[in-house]
Coordinates of C-alpha atoms and ligand atoms in Angstrom, one line a residue:
F310 CA 88.0 74.7 92.3
D311 CA 84.2 74.5 91.9
Q312 CA 82.8 76.8 94.6
R313 CA 79.9 74.5 95.3
F314 CA 82.4 72.2 96.9
I315 CA 84.2 74.8 99.0
R316 CA 83.5 75.2 102.8
N317 CA 85.1 77.9 104.9
F318 CA 84.9 77.6 108.6
S319 CA 86.5 78.7 111.9
I320 CA 86.8 77.0 115.2
I321 CA 85.8 79.1 118.2
A322 CA 86.1 78.2 121.8
H323 CA 87.0 79.3 125.3
I324 CA 90.7 78.9 126.0
D325 CA 91.6 75.2 126.7
H326 CA 88.4 73.8 125.5
G327 CA 90.3 72.0 122.7
K328 CA 90.3 74.2 119.6
S329 CA 93.9 73.4 118.6
T330 CA 93.5 69.7 119.3
L331 CA 90.4 69.5 117.1
A332 CA 92.1 71.5 114.3
D333 CA 95.0 69.1 114.4
Q334 CA 92.7 66.1 114.4
L335 CA 90.9 67.4 111.3
L336 CA 94.2 67.8 109.6
L337 CA 95.3 64.4 110.6
K338 CA 92.1 62.7 109.5
S339 CA 92.3 64.4 106.1
G340 CA 95.9 63.4 105.6
A341 CA 97.2 67.0 105.6
I342 CA 99.5 66.1 108.5
T343 CA 101.0 62.8 109.7
Q344 CA 100.5 61.1 113.1
R345 CA 104.0 62.3 114.0
E346 CA 103.0 65.9 113.4
F347 CA 99.8 65.6 115.3
R348 CA 99.6 67.6 118.6
E349 CA 102.7 69.5 117.7
Q350 CA 100.2 72.2 117.2
I351 CA 101.3 73.2 113.8
L352 CA 98.7 75.9 113.6
D353 CA 100.4 77.8 116.4
D354 CA 103.9 78.4 115.0
L355 CA 105.0 81.1 117.3
D356 CA 107.2 79.9 120.1
V357 CA 105.5 82.0 122.7
E358 CA 102.1 80.7 121.7
R359 CA 103.2 77.1 122.1
E360 CA 104.7 77.8 125.5
R361 CA 101.6 79.7 126.8
G362 CA 99.2 77.3 125.0
I363 CA 97.2 80.0 123.4
T364 CA 96.5 80.8 119.9
V365 CA 97.5 84.3 119.1
K366 CA 97.6 84.8 115.3
A367 CA 95.0 83.7 112.9
R368 CA 96.0 81.0 110.5
A369 CA 94.4 79.4 107.5
V370 CA 94.7 75.8 106.2
A371 CA 93.2 74.4 103.0
I372 CA 92.1 70.7 103.6
R373 CA 91.0 68.3 100.8
Y374 CA 88.4 65.9 102.0
T375 CA 86.3 63.4 100.1
L376 CA 82.8 62.6 101.2
D377 CA 80.6 60.2 99.1
G378 CA 83.0 60.3 96.2
Q379 CA 83.0 64.1 96.0
E380 CA 86.2 66.0 96.9
Y381 CA 85.7 69.2 99.0
E382 CA 88.1 72.0 99.7
I383 CA 87.6 72.8 103.4
N384 CA 89.4 75.9 104.6
L385 CA 90.0 76.0 108.3
I386 CA 90.6 79.6 109.5
D387 CA 92.1 79.7 113.0
T388 CA 91.1 82.5 115.3
P389 CA 92.9 83.9 118.4
G390 CA 90.9 83.1 121.5
H391 CA 91.9 86.1 123.6
V392 CA 90.1 89.3 124.1
D393 CA 93.2 91.4 123.3
F394 CA 93.0 90.1 119.7
H395 CA 89.2 90.7 119.4
Y396 CA 89.6 92.6 116.1
E397 CA 91.6 89.7 114.5
V398 CA 88.8 87.3 115.6
S399 CA 86.1 89.3 113.9
R400 CA 88.1 89.6 110.7
S401 CA 88.8 85.9 110.6
L402 CA 85.1 85.1 111.2
A403 CA 84.3 87.5 108.3
A404 CA 86.2 85.2 106.0
C405 CA 84.0 82.2 106.8
E406 CA 80.4 80.9 106.2
G407 CA 80.3 78.8 109.4
A408 CA 81.9 78.0 112.7
L409 CA 82.4 75.1 115.0
L410 CA 81.6 76.3 118.6
V411 CA 83.7 74.0 120.7
V412 CA 82.6 73.6 124.3
D413 CA 84.3 71.5 127.0
A414 CA 81.7 68.8 128.0
F415 CA 82.6 69.2 131.6
Q416 CA 83.4 72.9 132.0
G417 CA 80.5 74.1 129.9
V418 CA 79.9 77.5 128.6
Q419 CA 82.5 80.1 129.6
A420 CA 82.9 83.8 129.1
Q421 CA 84.8 83.5 125.8
T422 CA 82.5 80.9 124.6
V423 CA 79.7 83.5 124.8
A424 CA 81.8 86.3 123.4
N425 CA 83.0 84.3 120.4
A426 CA 79.6 82.8 119.7
Y427 CA 78.1 86.3 119.6
A428 CA 80.9 87.5 117.3
A429 CA 80.0 84.6 114.9
I430 CA 76.3 85.3 115.1
G431 CA 77.1 88.9 114.3
C432 CA 78.9 87.7 111.1
D433 CA 75.8 85.6 110.2
L434 CA 77.7 82.3 110.4
E435 CA 76.1 78.9 110.5
I436 CA 77.2 77.7 114.0
I437 CA 77.7 74.0 114.8
P438 CA 77.9 73.3 118.5
V439 CA 80.5 70.7 119.3
L440 CA 80.8 69.2 122.8
N441 CA 84.5 68.2 123.2
K442 CA 86.3 65.9 125.7
I443 CA 83.5 63.4 125.9
D444 CA 86.2 60.9 126.8
L445 CA 86.6 62.5 130.2
P446 CA 85.5 60.3 133.2
V447 CA 83.1 63.0 134.3
T448 CA 81.1 65.1 131.8
R449 CA 77.9 67.2 132.1
I450 CA 76.6 66.8 128.6
P451 CA 72.9 67.5 129.1
E452 CA 73.6 70.5 131.4
V453 CA 76.2 71.9 128.9
M454 CA 73.7 71.6 126.1
E455 CA 71.2 73.5 128.1
E456 CA 73.7 76.2 128.8
I457 CA 74.4 76.6 125.1
E458 CA 70.7 76.9 124.4
S459 CA 70.0 79.4 127.2
V460 CA 73.0 81.6 127.0
V461 CA 74.0 81.5 123.3
G462 CA 70.5 80.7 122.0
L463 CA 71.6 77.8 119.7
D464 CA 69.6 74.7 119.0
T465 CA 71.7 71.8 120.4
S466 CA 69.5 68.9 119.1
N467 CA 72.1 68.1 116.5
A468 CA 75.1 69.1 118.5
L469 CA 78.2 66.9 117.9
K470 CA 79.8 65.0 120.6
V471 CA 83.5 64.4 120.1
S472 CA 86.9 63.8 121.7
A473 CA 89.5 65.7 119.8
K474 CA 92.2 64.1 121.8
A475 CA 91.1 60.5 121.3
G476 CA 89.8 61.1 117.7
I477 CA 86.2 60.2 118.5
G478 CA 83.4 61.6 116.3
I479 CA 85.8 63.4 113.8
E480 CA 84.0 62.0 110.7
D481 CA 80.8 63.5 112.0
V482 CA 82.5 66.9 112.2
F483 CA 83.6 66.7 108.5
K484 CA 80.1 65.6 107.6
A485 CA 78.5 68.5 109.5
I486 CA 80.8 71.0 107.9
V487 CA 80.0 69.7 104.4
E488 CA 76.2 69.4 105.0
R489 CA 75.4 72.3 107.2
I490 CA 77.8 75.1 106.3
P491 CA 76.7 76.9 103.1
A492 CA 79.0 77.0 100.1
P493 CA 80.5 80.5 99.4
K494 CA 78.7 82.8 97.0
G495 CA 80.3 85.3 94.6
K496 CA 80.9 85.1 90.8
P497 CA 84.3 84.4 89.3
D498 CA 83.8 87.1 86.6
D499 CA 82.8 89.9 88.9
P500 CA 85.3 92.6 89.8
L501 CA 87.7 91.2 92.4
R502 CA 87.1 91.8 96.1
A503 CA 89.2 89.8 98.6
L504 CA 89.3 90.3 102.3
V505 CA 92.7 90.6 104.1
F506 CA 92.2 88.7 107.3
D507 CA 95.8 88.3 108.5
S508 CA 99.4 89.0 107.5
K509 CA 102.8 87.8 108.6
Y510 CA 106.3 88.8 108.0
D511 CA 108.7 86.4 106.3
H512 CA 112.3 87.1 106.5
Y513 CA 112.9 86.2 102.8
R514 CA 109.7 87.1 101.0
G515 CA 108.6 90.1 103.0
V516 CA 104.9 90.4 104.0
I517 CA 102.7 87.4 103.3
T518 CA 99.1 88.5 103.1
Y519 CA 96.2 86.1 104.0
I520 CA 93.2 86.6 101.8
R521 CA 89.7 85.3 101.3
V522 CA 88.3 85.9 97.8
K523 CA 84.7 87.1 98.1
E524 CA 84.0 87.9 94.4
G525 CA 86.0 87.6 91.2
T526 CA 89.3 85.9 90.7
I527 CA 92.8 86.7 91.7
S528 CA 95.8 85.4 89.8
K529 CA 99.6 85.4 89.7
G530 CA 101.1 88.4 88.0
Q531 CA 97.9 90.5 88.4
K532 CA 98.3 94.1 89.4
I533 CA 96.2 94.7 92.5
Y534 CA 95.2 97.6 94.7
F535 CA 94.6 97.7 98.5
M536 CA 91.5 99.8 98.7
K537 CA 91.9 101.3 102.2
A538 CA 95.6 101.7 102.1
G539 CA 95.5 103.1 98.6
T540 CA 98.6 101.2 97.4
A541 CA 99.2 99.2 94.2
H542 CA 101.3 96.0 93.9
E543 CA 102.0 93.1 91.6
I544 CA 101.3 89.6 92.8
L545 CA 104.6 87.7 92.8
E546 CA 103.2 84.5 94.2
I547 CA 99.8 83.2 95.1
G548 CA 98.9 80.0 96.9
Q549 CA 97.3 78.1 99.7
F550 CA 98.5 76.7 103.0
R551 CA 98.1 72.9 102.8
P552 CA 99.3 73.2 105.6
H553 CA 102.7 74.4 104.1
M554 CA 102.7 77.1 101.5
L555 CA 101.8 75.6 98.1
P556 CA 101.8 78.1 95.2
C557 CA 99.0 78.0 92.6
E558 CA 98.0 80.1 89.5
E559 CA 94.7 81.6 90.8
L560 CA 92.1 81.7 93.5
G561 CA 88.4 82.0 92.8
P562 CA 85.3 83.1 94.8
G563 CA 85.3 81.5 98.2
Q564 CA 88.9 80.4 98.2
V565 CA 91.3 81.2 100.9
G566 CA 95.1 81.6 100.5
Y567 CA 98.0 83.9 100.5
I568 CA 99.6 86.5 98.3
V569 CA 103.2 87.7 98.2
T570 CA 103.6 91.2 96.7
G571 CA 107.1 92.2 97.8
I572 CA 105.8 94.5 100.5
K573 CA 108.5 94.8 103.1
V574 CA 106.7 96.5 106.0
L575 CA 104.0 94.7 107.9
G576 CA 102.4 98.0 108.9
N577 CA 101.6 98.6 105.2
V578 CA 99.2 95.7 105.0
H579 CA 96.1 96.2 107.1
V580 CA 93.9 93.4 108.4
G581 CA 90.4 94.2 107.2
D582 CA 91.5 95.9 104.0
T583 CA 90.0 94.9 100.6
V584 CA 92.2 93.7 97.6
C585 CA 90.8 94.5 94.2
D586 CA 92.1 94.7 90.6
Y587 CA 94.1 97.8 89.9
L588 CA 92.2 98.8 86.8
R589 CA 88.8 97.2 87.4
R590 CA 87.8 98.6 90.8
P591 CA 84.6 97.6 92.5
A592 CA 82.1 100.2 93.7
A593 CA 82.9 99.8 97.4
P594 CA 85.4 97.9 99.6
L595 CA 84.2 95.0 101.8
P596 CA 82.5 96.2 105.0
G597 CA 84.2 96.6 108.4
Y598 CA 87.6 98.1 108.7
E599 CA 89.2 99.5 111.8
I600 CA 92.7 100.1 113.1
P601 CA 92.9 98.1 116.3
Q602 CA 93.4 100.5 119.1
Q603 CA 96.3 100.2 121.6
M604 CA 94.9 100.4 125.1
V605 CA 97.9 99.7 127.3
F606 CA 101.2 101.6 127.3
C607 CA 104.4 101.3 129.2
G608 CA 108.0 102.6 129.1
M609 CA 111.0 100.3 128.4
Y610 CA 114.4 101.6 129.2
P611 CA 117.8 99.9 128.7
I612 CA 119.7 99.6 132.0
D613 CA 122.9 100.3 130.2
A614 CA 122.5 103.4 128.1
S615 CA 124.8 102.0 125.4
D616 CA 122.1 99.4 124.6
F617 CA 119.7 102.1 123.4
E618 CA 120.3 101.5 119.7
H619 CA 120.3 97.8 120.1
L620 CA 116.9 98.0 121.8
R621 CA 115.6 100.2 119.0
E622 CA 116.5 97.6 116.5
E623 CA 114.9 94.8 118.5
L624 CA 111.7 96.8 118.9
A625 CA 111.6 97.6 115.2
R626 CA 112.0 93.9 114.5
M627 CA 109.1 93.1 116.8
S628 CA 106.8 95.7 115.2
L629 CA 107.7 94.2 111.8
N630 CA 106.1 91.0 113.0
D631 CA 103.2 92.6 114.8
A632 CA 101.5 95.6 113.3
S633 CA 99.5 96.3 116.4
F634 CA 102.5 96.9 118.6
S635 CA 104.1 100.4 118.5
F636 CA 107.0 102.2 120.0
A637 CA 108.4 105.7 120.1
A638 CA 111.6 107.1 121.6
D639 CA 111.0 108.7 125.0
T640 CA 113.1 110.2 127.8
S641 CA 112.6 110.0 131.5
E642 CA 114.5 112.1 134.0
A643 CA 114.9 109.1 136.1
L644 CA 115.5 106.4 133.5
G645 CA 117.2 108.3 130.7
F646 CA 116.6 107.4 127.1
G647 CA 114.1 104.7 126.3
F648 CA 110.9 103.9 124.5
R649 CA 107.2 104.3 125.1
C650 CA 105.5 101.1 123.8
G651 CA 101.8 100.6 123.0
F652 CA 99.9 97.3 123.2
L653 CA 96.4 96.0 122.5
G654 CA 96.1 94.8 126.1
M655 CA 98.0 93.2 129.0
L656 CA 98.4 89.8 127.3
H657 CA 99.8 91.4 124.2
M658 CA 102.2 93.3 126.4
E659 CA 103.4 90.1 128.1
I660 CA 103.9 88.3 124.8
I661 CA 106.1 91.1 123.4
Q662 CA 108.0 91.4 126.6
Q663 CA 108.7 87.7 126.7
R664 CA 109.9 87.7 123.1
L665 CA 112.1 90.7 123.7
E666 CA 113.8 89.0 126.6
K667 CA 114.2 85.7 124.8
E668 CA 115.4 87.1 121.5
A669 CA 116.9 90.4 122.2
N670 CA 119.2 89.9 125.2
V671 CA 118.9 93.5 126.5
D672 CA 118.4 94.2 130.2
L673 CA 115.4 96.4 130.6
I674 CA 113.6 98.5 133.1
Q675 CA 110.0 98.4 132.4
T676 CA 107.6 101.0 134.0
A677 CA 104.2 100.1 135.3
P678 CA 101.7 99.9 132.4
N679 CA 98.8 102.4 132.1
V680 CA 95.7 102.7 129.9
T681 CA 95.0 105.6 127.5
Y682 CA 93.1 108.6 129.0
Q683 CA 91.3 111.4 127.3
I684 CA 91.5 114.9 128.6
L685 CA 89.2 117.9 127.8
K686 CA 91.3 121.0 128.4
T687 CA 89.9 124.4 129.5
N688 CA 90.8 125.7 126.0
G689 CA 88.4 123.2 124.5
E690 CA 91.1 120.9 123.1
E691 CA 90.7 117.1 123.5
V692 CA 93.9 115.1 124.0
F693 CA 94.7 111.5 124.4
I694 CA 97.3 110.7 127.1
D695 CA 99.2 107.5 127.2
N696 CA 101.9 108.6 129.6
P697 CA 101.2 109.9 133.1
Q698 CA 104.0 112.4 132.6
E699 CA 102.0 114.2 129.9
V700 CA 99.0 115.0 132.1
P701 CA 98.6 118.8 132.0
D702 CA 98.3 121.0 135.2
A703 CA 95.1 120.4 137.1
G704 CA 94.1 124.0 136.4
S705 CA 93.9 123.4 132.7
I706 CA 91.8 120.3 132.8
T707 CA 88.0 120.5 132.4
E708 CA 87.3 116.8 132.2
F709 CA 89.5 113.8 132.8
R710 CA 88.1 110.7 131.0
E711 CA 89.0 107.0 131.2
P712 CA 88.2 104.0 129.1
I713 CA 85.3 101.9 130.3
A714 CA 84.7 98.2 129.5
K715 CA 81.7 96.0 129.6
V716 CA 82.8 92.9 131.5
A717 CA 80.9 89.6 131.4
F718 CA 81.8 87.0 134.1
I719 CA 80.6 83.4 134.2
L720 CA 81.0 81.9 137.6
P721 CA 79.6 79.4 140.2
S722 CA 76.4 81.0 141.8
D723 CA 77.9 80.8 145.3
K724 CA 80.6 83.2 144.3
I725 CA 78.3 86.0 143.0
G726 CA 78.6 88.0 146.2
A727 CA 82.4 88.0 146.3
V728 CA 82.7 89.0 142.6
M729 CA 80.1 91.7 143.1
Q730 CA 82.1 93.1 145.9
M731 CA 85.3 93.0 143.8
C732 CA 83.6 95.0 141.1
A733 CA 82.0 97.5 143.5
D734 CA 85.5 98.1 145.1
R735 CA 86.8 98.8 141.6
R736 CA 84.3 101.6 140.8
G737 CA 82.1 99.3 138.7
V738 CA 78.5 99.9 137.7
F739 CA 76.3 96.8 137.9
V740 CA 74.4 95.9 134.7
T741 CA 72.8 92.4 135.0
T742 CA 72.8 88.9 136.6
E743 CA 71.5 86.0 134.8
F744 CA 71.3 82.3 136.0
L745 CA 72.6 79.7 133.5
G746 CA 71.4 76.8 135.5
P747 CA 71.1 76.0 139.2
Q748 CA 74.8 76.4 139.8
R749 CA 76.1 79.0 137.4
A750 CA 75.5 82.6 136.6
Q751 CA 76.5 85.3 134.3
L752 CA 77.2 88.8 135.7
V753 CA 77.7 91.9 133.6
W754 CA 79.4 95.0 135.0
E755 CA 80.8 98.2 133.5
L756 CA 84.2 98.8 134.9
P757 CA 87.1 101.3 134.3
L758 CA 89.7 99.5 132.1
A759 CA 92.4 100.6 134.4
E760 CA 90.8 98.6 137.2
I761 CA 90.6 95.5 135.0
V762 CA 93.8 95.2 133.1
F763 CA 96.4 94.7 135.8
D764 CA 95.2 92.0 138.0
M765 CA 91.4 91.5 137.8
Y766 CA 91.8 88.2 136.0
D767 CA 94.1 86.8 138.8
K768 CA 91.7 88.1 141.4
L769 CA 88.7 86.5 139.8
K770 CA 90.5 83.2 139.5
S771 CA 91.4 83.3 143.2
I772 CA 88.0 84.3 144.4
T773 CA 86.3 81.6 142.3
Q774 CA 89.0 78.9 142.9
G775 CA 89.7 78.9 139.2
Y776 CA 86.1 78.4 138.1
G777 CA 85.3 82.0 137.0
T778 CA 85.9 83.3 133.6
M779 CA 85.6 86.8 132.1
N780 CA 85.6 88.7 128.9
Y781 CA 85.5 92.4 128.2
E782 CA 85.0 94.9 125.5
I783 CA 85.7 98.6 125.5
I784 CA 82.5 100.7 125.3
G785 CA 83.9 104.2 125.4
Y786 CA 85.4 106.9 127.6
R787 CA 83.7 108.3 130.7
A788 CA 84.6 111.3 132.9
A789 CA 86.0 110.5 136.4
D790 CA 87.7 112.3 139.2
L791 CA 91.2 111.3 138.2
V792 CA 94.5 112.8 139.4
K793 CA 98.2 112.4 138.7
M794 CA 100.1 111.1 141.7
D795 CA 103.8 111.8 141.9
I796 CA 106.5 110.1 143.9
L797 CA 109.3 112.0 145.4
V798 CA 112.5 110.2 146.5
K799 CA 114.7 112.3 148.7
G800 CA 112.7 115.3 147.8
E801 CA 112.9 114.8 144.0
R802 CA 110.1 113.7 141.7
V803 CA 110.9 110.4 140.0
D804 CA 108.9 110.8 136.8
A805 CA 108.8 107.1 135.9
L806 CA 106.9 106.4 139.1
S807 CA 104.0 108.9 138.4
T808 CA 100.6 107.2 138.0
I809 CA 97.1 108.3 137.3
V810 CA 94.7 107.3 140.1
H811 CA 91.1 108.0 141.2
R812 CA 91.0 110.8 143.8
T813 CA 89.2 108.7 146.4
S814 CA 91.8 106.1 146.3
A815 CA 94.8 108.4 146.0
E816 CA 95.7 108.4 149.7
R817 CA 95.4 104.7 150.1
R818 CA 97.4 104.0 147.0
G819 CA 100.0 106.6 147.9
R820 CA 100.5 105.1 151.3
A821 CA 100.7 101.6 149.9
L822 CA 103.2 102.6 147.2
C823 CA 105.5 104.5 149.6
K824 CA 105.5 101.4 151.8
R825 CA 106.3 99.1 148.9
L826 CA 109.1 101.4 147.7
K827 CA 110.5 101.3 151.2
E828 CA 110.7 97.6 151.0
E829 CA 112.2 97.6 147.5
I830 CA 114.9 100.3 147.9
S831 CA 117.7 99.1 150.1
R832 CA 119.1 101.2 152.9
H833 CA 121.9 103.7 152.0
Q834 CA 124.4 105.6 154.0
F835 CA 121.8 108.3 154.6
E836 CA 118.1 108.6 155.3
I837 CA 115.8 108.5 152.3
P838 CA 112.3 110.0 152.6
I839 CA 109.8 108.6 150.1
Q840 CA 106.7 110.7 149.5
A841 CA 103.5 110.6 147.4
A842 CA 102.1 113.9 146.2
L843 CA 99.1 115.3 144.3
G844 CA 100.5 118.5 142.8
A845 CA 102.3 120.2 145.7
R846 CA 100.3 118.4 148.4
I847 CA 102.1 115.5 150.1
I848 CA 99.6 112.7 150.9
A849 CA 101.9 110.0 152.2
R850 CA 105.4 109.5 153.5
E851 CA 107.8 106.7 154.5
T852 CA 111.4 107.0 155.5
I853 CA 114.2 104.5 154.8
S854 CA 116.6 105.0 157.7
A855 CA 120.3 105.1 157.1
V856 CA 122.4 101.9 157.3
R857 CA 123.9 101.2 160.6
K858 CA 125.2 97.7 160.6
D859 CA 124.7 94.6 158.7
V860 CA 121.5 94.7 156.6
T861 CA 119.7 91.5 155.6
A862 CA 117.7 91.6 152.5
K863 CA 114.0 92.2 153.2
C864 CA 111.6 89.5 152.4
Y865 CA 108.0 90.2 151.9
G866 CA 104.9 88.0 151.5
G867 CA 101.6 89.0 150.0
D868 CA 100.2 87.9 146.8
I869 CA 102.2 88.3 143.7
S870 CA 100.3 88.7 140.5
R871 CA 100.9 86.7 137.4
K872 CA 102.5 89.8 135.7
R873 CA 105.0 90.4 138.4
K874 CA 106.0 86.8 138.5
L875 CA 106.7 87.0 134.8
L876 CA 108.7 90.2 135.1
E877 CA 110.6 88.8 138.0
K878 CA 111.5 85.7 136.0
Q879 CA 113.7 88.0 134.0
K880 CA 117.3 86.8 134.0
E881 CA 118.4 86.5 137.6
G882 CA 121.8 87.5 138.7
K883 CA 122.0 90.7 136.7
K884 CA 121.4 93.6 138.9
R885 CA 118.6 95.8 137.5
M886 CA 119.2 99.1 139.2
K887 CA 119.0 102.6 138.2
Q888 CA 121.0 105.3 139.9
F889 CA 118.7 108.2 140.7
G890 CA 120.7 111.1 142.2
S891 CA 122.5 109.4 145.1
V892 CA 119.8 106.7 145.4
E893 CA 119.8 103.3 143.7
I894 CA 116.3 102.2 142.6
P895 CA 115.9 98.6 141.5
Q896 CA 113.7 97.5 138.6
K897 CA 111.1 95.9 140.8
A898 CA 110.4 99.3 142.4
F899 CA 109.1 100.6 139.1
L900 CA 106.5 98.0 139.0
S901 CA 105.4 98.4 142.6
V902 CA 102.5 100.4 141.4
L903 CA 101.0 97.1 140.2
D904 CA 100.7 95.8 143.8
T905 CA 99.0 98.8 145.3
G906 CA 95.6 98.6 143.5
Ligands
GTP1278 P1 94.0 77.7 123.3 O1 95.0 77.4 122.2 O2 94.7 78.0 124.6 O3 92.9 78.5 123.0 O4 93.5 76.3 123.8 P2 92.7 75.3 122.8 O5 91.2 75.6 122.9 O6 93.3 75.3 121.5 O7 92.9 74.0 123.6 P3 93.9 72.8 123.3 O8 93.6 72.1 122.0 O9 95.3 73.3 123.5 O10 93.5 71.8 124.4 C1 93.6 72.2 125.8 C2 93.8 71.0 126.7 O11 92.7 70.1 126.6 C3 95.0 70.2 126.2 O12 95.7 69.7 127.4 C4 94.5 69.0 125.4 O13 95.3 67.9 125.5 C5 93.1 68.8 126.2 N1 92.1 68.2 125.3 C6 91.8 68.7 124.1 N2 90.8 67.9 123.5 C7 90.6 66.9 124.4 C8 89.7 65.8 124.5 O14 88.9 65.5 123.6 N3 89.7 65.1 125.6 C9 90.5 65.3 126.7 N4 90.5 64.5 127.7 N5 91.4 66.3 126.6 C10 91.4 67.1 125.6

């Protein structure tokens, strides 16, 4: 295909501003899908995504579109909108020359609008502002344009105004893509360099690698080399998504498509890697390559020990489909044999968990998630800890460090005080406030990741009545006065209940946790003391008295976070208990930690 007539773009937006609807509408108008297929969100083909209404994995579709008698190949590269998948967003953007920045004409600029727009600016993309949902009875078009200008710094004099749902203004979108987004550069005869921007596992064909050719030509049968991974393969099939897989003979500079090489393990194909010819290697790979870091860990244990092997198989299957999820066998004195699992963030964890429940049919006990810590030991050694049980003795720790994130909030101005208070309570460091207009402001704080991941999003939503949004990025590790807090049940330490807390909040959290456990663990024939301890020092205690007569199940109020609700949704009826010594501890107890922040 003549590269002068190729356009590669991405759609970026805050969640729910209409990215998927616009993508579908573009496919519909170009004839790539039928009216019947429209709004079935064919770009999000994972079940979980559809259920949750969020786009998780990047996708690429080649659209043919004719304008003024000239046929164009327009490649739409879909990006995940959530912060957990930040690295996938940046790789997808690196495969494009332009981006449509979709902003809801009523809601205006939100936290992920800003984060995604900055990512696109960082990739030097031509950004076309698109105001969506102009069919809504109430819009704030002039104000939203001003917000885009002031926060993102884009000229909105030629912003498009569309309704993705009603199909209004879609021709203008195609026109803008063709006229404003530059054609790709790169010569067909140069040594091949193609960017890997996504991959997926196919049961029959093995790994399908999504590529964008930057220079040179890639063809069927060619022997290729993954420059970062250092592996060689032959191309068995090459093609494009239109939107279904359509094989072809070759792809030239600027083209986007897939290759099948017979690789069986997803972990062997790395997003961000460069594909080149095996014999004719370029001087350097394409820029930007990192292994996305797992920031959240939790333990998963089968209730029934005989399910261990089955659980291992299911986890292996999950990791086959998702290279950024990891698991390793682990044992807990309290819970027996199980696995320690690593995720990019909380959303990623929820997605995997949901899929496990749905597809695997194993009853699990999941421990409260924790972030990764870094410890400088007295012997000079630096270690990363992703399990509270691995924290060394206080005496051998010189410095205990935790991950810090820079968090940007966008919220109604009258909620600034409440959000400031929330951040201060969570050991935040204030950075800036900026007004986006008379009624809205952007706040930036630096906060410990541990204080964000569990429930800050829910808290923000409740403080701002749903109007606040947030986005965060990890900026590094910082020393803090952290300690490991243990929980003793009937005098014995339950390792799976240990957590890492800040010393100043240890007592409060210890008391809260003991209280919660008292509510979760039902009464037995004997008295059960529950204690929280820092090392040998007991800092809190509750006692569950022995059963006398009829006990009615305890009910409790209080706010239940989104996470807990999800976890509790797990198949009812089955008893999730773990016998610990003579005490039965229910699954819910292991997550109590989440409620005591
Ligand atoms: P994520 O996949 O969660 O990132 O969301 P998205 O940005 O892809 O949003 P999606 O396309 O799923 O749209 C979100 C909601 O807005 C859906 O309920 C759509 O029906 C609705 N919506 C999208 N475009 C329009 C529009 O032009 N007008 C109106 N009224 N509603 C729209």
